[in-house]
Short mmCIF file of C-alpha atoms in Angstrom, two decimals:
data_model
loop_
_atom_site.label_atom_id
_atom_site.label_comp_id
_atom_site.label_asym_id
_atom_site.label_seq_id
_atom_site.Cartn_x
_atom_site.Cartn_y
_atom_site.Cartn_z
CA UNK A 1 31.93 75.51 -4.45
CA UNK A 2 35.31 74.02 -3.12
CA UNK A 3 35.58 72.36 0.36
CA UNK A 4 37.47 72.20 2.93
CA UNK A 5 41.44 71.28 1.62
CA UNK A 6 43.86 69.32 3.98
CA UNK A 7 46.95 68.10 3.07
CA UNK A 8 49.06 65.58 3.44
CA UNK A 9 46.07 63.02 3.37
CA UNK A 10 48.50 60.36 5.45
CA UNK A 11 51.70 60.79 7.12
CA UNK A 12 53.86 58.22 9.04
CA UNK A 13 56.13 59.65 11.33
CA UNK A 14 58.87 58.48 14.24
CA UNK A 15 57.75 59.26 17.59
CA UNK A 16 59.98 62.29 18.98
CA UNK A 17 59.65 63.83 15.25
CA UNK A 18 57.71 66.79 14.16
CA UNK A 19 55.01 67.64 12.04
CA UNK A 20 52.75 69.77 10.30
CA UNK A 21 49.22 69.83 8.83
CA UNK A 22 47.89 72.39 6.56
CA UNK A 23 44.40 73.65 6.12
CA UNK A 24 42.20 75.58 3.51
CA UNK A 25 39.12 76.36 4.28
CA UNK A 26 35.81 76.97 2.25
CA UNK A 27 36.01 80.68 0.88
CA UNK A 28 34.02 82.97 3.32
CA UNK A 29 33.71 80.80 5.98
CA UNK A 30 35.55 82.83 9.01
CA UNK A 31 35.34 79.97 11.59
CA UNK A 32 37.56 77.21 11.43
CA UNK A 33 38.29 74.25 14.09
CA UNK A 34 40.56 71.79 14.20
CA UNK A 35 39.80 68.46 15.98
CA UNK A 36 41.36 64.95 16.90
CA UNK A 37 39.74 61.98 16.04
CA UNK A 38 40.87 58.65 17.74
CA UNK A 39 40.11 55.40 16.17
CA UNK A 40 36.57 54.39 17.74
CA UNK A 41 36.30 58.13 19.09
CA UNK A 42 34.05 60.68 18.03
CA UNK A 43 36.13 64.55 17.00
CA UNK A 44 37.68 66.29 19.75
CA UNK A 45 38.07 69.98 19.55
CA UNK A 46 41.79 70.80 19.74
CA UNK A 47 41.52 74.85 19.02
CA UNK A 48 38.76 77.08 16.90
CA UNK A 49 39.44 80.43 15.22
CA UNK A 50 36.95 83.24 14.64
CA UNK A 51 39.32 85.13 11.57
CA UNK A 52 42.52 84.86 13.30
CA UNK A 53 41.88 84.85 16.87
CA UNK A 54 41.21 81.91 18.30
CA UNK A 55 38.15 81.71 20.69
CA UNK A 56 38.56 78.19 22.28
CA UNK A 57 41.83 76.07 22.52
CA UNK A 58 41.36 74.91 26.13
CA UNK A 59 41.86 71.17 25.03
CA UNK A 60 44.88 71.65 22.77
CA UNK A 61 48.10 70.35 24.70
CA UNK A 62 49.97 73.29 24.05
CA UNK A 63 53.72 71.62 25.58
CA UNK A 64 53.68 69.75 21.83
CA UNK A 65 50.84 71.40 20.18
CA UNK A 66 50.70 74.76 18.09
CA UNK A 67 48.47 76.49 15.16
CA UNK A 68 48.04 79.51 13.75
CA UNK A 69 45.69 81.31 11.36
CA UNK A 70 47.95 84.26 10.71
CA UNK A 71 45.74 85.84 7.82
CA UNK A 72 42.96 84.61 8.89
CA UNK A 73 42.33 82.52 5.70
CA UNK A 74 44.13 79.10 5.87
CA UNK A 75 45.83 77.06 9.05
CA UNK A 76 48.56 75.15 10.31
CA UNK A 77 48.66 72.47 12.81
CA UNK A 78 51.60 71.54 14.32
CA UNK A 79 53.11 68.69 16.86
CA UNK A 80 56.23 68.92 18.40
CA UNK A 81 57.76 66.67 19.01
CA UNK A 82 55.18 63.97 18.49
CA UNK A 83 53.91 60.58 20.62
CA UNK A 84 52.78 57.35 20.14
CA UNK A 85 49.63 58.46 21.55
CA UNK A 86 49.01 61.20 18.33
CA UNK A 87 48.20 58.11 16.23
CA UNK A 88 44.81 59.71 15.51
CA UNK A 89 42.97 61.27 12.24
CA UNK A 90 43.42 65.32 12.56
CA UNK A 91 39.94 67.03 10.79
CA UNK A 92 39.62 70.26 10.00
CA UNK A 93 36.42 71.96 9.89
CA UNK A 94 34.92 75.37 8.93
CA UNK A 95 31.47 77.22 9.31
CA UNK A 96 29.99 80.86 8.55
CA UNK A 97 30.28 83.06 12.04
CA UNK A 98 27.40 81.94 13.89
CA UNK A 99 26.63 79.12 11.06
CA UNK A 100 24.73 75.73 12.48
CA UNK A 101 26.88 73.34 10.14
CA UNK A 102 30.49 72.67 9.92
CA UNK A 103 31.96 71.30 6.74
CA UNK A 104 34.80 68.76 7.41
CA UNK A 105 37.81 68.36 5.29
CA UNK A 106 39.00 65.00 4.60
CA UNK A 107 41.44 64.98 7.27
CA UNK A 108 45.09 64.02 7.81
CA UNK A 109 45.82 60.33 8.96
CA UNK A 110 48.93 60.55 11.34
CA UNK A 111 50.57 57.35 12.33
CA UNK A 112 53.36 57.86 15.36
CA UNK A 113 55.82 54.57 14.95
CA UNK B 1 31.57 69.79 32.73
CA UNK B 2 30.11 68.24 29.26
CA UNK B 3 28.86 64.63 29.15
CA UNK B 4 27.32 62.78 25.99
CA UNK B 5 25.96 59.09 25.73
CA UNK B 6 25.12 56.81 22.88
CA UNK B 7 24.79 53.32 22.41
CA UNK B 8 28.22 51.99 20.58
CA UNK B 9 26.44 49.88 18.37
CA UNK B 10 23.23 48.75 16.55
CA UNK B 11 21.99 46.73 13.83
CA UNK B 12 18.72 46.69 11.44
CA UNK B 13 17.23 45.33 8.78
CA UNK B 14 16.82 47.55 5.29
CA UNK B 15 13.65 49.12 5.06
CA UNK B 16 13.17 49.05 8.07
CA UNK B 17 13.33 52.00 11.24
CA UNK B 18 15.52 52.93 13.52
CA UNK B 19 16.07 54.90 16.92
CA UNK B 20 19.58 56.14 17.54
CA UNK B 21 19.43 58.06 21.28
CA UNK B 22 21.55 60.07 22.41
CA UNK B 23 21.69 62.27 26.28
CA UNK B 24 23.74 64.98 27.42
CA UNK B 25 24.88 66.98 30.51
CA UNK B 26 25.93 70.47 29.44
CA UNK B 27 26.15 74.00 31.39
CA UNK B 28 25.21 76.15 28.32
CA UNK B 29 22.88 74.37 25.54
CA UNK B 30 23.33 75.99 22.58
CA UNK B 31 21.99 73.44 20.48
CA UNK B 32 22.37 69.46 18.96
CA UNK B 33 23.52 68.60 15.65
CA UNK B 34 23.96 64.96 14.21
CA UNK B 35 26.21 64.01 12.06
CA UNK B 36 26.75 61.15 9.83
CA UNK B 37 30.48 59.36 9.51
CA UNK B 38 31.26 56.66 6.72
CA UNK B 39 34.32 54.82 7.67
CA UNK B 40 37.56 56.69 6.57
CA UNK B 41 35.26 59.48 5.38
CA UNK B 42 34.66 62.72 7.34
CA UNK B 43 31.76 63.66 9.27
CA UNK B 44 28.56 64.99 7.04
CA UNK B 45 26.16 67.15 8.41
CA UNK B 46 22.47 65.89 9.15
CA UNK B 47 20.73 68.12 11.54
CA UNK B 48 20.35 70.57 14.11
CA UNK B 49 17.70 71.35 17.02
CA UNK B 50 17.84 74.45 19.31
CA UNK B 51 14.28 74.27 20.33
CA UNK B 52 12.15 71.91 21.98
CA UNK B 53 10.44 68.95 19.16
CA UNK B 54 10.75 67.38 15.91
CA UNK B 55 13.14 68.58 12.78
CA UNK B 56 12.48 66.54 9.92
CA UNK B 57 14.66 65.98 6.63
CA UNK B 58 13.15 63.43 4.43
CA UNK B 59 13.86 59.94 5.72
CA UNK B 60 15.62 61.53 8.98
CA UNK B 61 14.19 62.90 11.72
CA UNK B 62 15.86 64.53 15.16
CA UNK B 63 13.93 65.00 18.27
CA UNK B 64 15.24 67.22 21.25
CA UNK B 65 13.47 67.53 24.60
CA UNK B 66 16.06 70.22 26.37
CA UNK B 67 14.58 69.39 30.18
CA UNK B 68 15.17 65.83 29.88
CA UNK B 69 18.89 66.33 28.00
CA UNK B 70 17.89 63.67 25.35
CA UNK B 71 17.99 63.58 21.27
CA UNK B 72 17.29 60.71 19.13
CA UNK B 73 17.75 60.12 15.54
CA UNK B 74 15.33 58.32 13.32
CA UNK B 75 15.84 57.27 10.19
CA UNK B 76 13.31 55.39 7.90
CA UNK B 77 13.38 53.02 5.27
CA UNK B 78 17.08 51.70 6.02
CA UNK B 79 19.00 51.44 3.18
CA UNK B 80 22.66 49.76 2.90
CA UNK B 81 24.07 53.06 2.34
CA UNK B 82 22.81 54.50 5.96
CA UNK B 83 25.46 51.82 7.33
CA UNK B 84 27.77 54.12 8.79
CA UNK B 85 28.31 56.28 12.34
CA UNK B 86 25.93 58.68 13.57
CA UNK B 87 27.58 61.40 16.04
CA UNK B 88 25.11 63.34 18.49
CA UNK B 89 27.00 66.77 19.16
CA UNK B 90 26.18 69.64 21.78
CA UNK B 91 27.38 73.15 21.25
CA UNK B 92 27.91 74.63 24.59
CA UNK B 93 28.26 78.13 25.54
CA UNK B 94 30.54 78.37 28.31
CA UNK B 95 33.44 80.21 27.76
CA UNK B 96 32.96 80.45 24.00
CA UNK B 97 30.59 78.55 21.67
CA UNK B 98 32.03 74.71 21.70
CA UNK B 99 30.89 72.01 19.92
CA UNK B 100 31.22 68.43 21.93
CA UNK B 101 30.77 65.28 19.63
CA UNK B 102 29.63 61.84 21.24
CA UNK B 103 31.18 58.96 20.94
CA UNK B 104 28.73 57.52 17.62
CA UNK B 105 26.71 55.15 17.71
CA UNK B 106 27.70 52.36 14.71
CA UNK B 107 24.80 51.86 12.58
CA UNK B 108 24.90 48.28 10.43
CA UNK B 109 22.22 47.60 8.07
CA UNK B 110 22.17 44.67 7.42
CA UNK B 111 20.01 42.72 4.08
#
């Protein structure tokens, strides 16, 4: 069984600049979360979808910070425009409805210069 | 509001045991997971308690006593391998079933 997919695995950006991040999760799983990991930090939940609502994003800073789960398969994340303060590994996660364990993806490495 | 604690860091000797804690402050328990985090990896999946004692899953254990807002970890027979971080996590149900992840606690093993 596949896992989780995220791509790009690292991305280097200018601060002010945009960018996206791009999800897949495991086949079946209807529950996917996206969270923001800070060097030294545990995950923080930025926003979680059941299909393609989303049923918690009250920690997502929503002034630079959008995703969607149109189809309710994969995601996007996206920051816009982006600060120093982003510098931070962005893990995506997914689980069965109700389901006790999450499966992390590999996660996206985002470096704000 | 949601509050987790965990040491930052320990250290043991392989083979040996070891006692990771970990207390929370939640509205809505809806249950503790661990997880395990190798550096630049993702998080892995170790355990889960809901109710009240001891889960066990060959050398690691998880205890939860839900009055006292307190889970520990235990893993036996250390091995270089368990180096790594181990995240205590609450799901709360307040306003929709979140997860909350600690801190971690940095676990070196040492020879």
């Amino acid at each position: 069984e596949a896992g989780v997919a995220q791509s790009p695995r690292y991305k280097i950006i200018e601060k002010r600049q945009s960018v996206a991040f791009w999800c897949n999760p495991i086949s079946g799983h209807a529950t996917l979360y996206w969270y923001q990991q800070i060097l030294g930090q545990g995950p923080k939940l930025l926003i979680q979808f059941q299909n393609n609502g989303v049923v918690d994003d009250s920690q997502l800073p929503k002034d630079r910070f959008s995703a969607e789960r149109l189809k309710g398969v994969d995601s996007t994340l996206k920051i816009q425009p982006a600060k120093l303060e982003d510098s931070a590994v962005y893990l995506c996660a997914s689980s069965t409805p109700g389901g006790n364990e999450q499966f992390f993806g590999p996660g996206t490495r985002l470096t704000v210069l | 509001g949601q509050n987790i604690d965990q040491p930052t860091e320990m250290t043991a000797t392989e083979g040996a045991i070891v006692q990771i804690n970990c207390t929370y402050q939640t509205s809505g328990f809806n249950g503790l997971f661990w997880y395990q985090q190798h550096a630049g990896e993702a998080p892995t999946f170790l355990s889960y308690n809901v109710l009240d004692g001891l889960e066990e899953k060959g050398r690691f254990s998880s205890f939860l006593s839900r009055s006292k807002g307190y889970s520990y970890l235990l893993l036996k027979e250390l091995q270089m391998k368990d180096s790594a971080s181990y995240l205590c996590a609450v799901r709360d149900n307040t306003g929709g079933f979140k997860t909350i992840f600690g801190a971690g606690t940095r676990l070196f093993v040492k020879a």
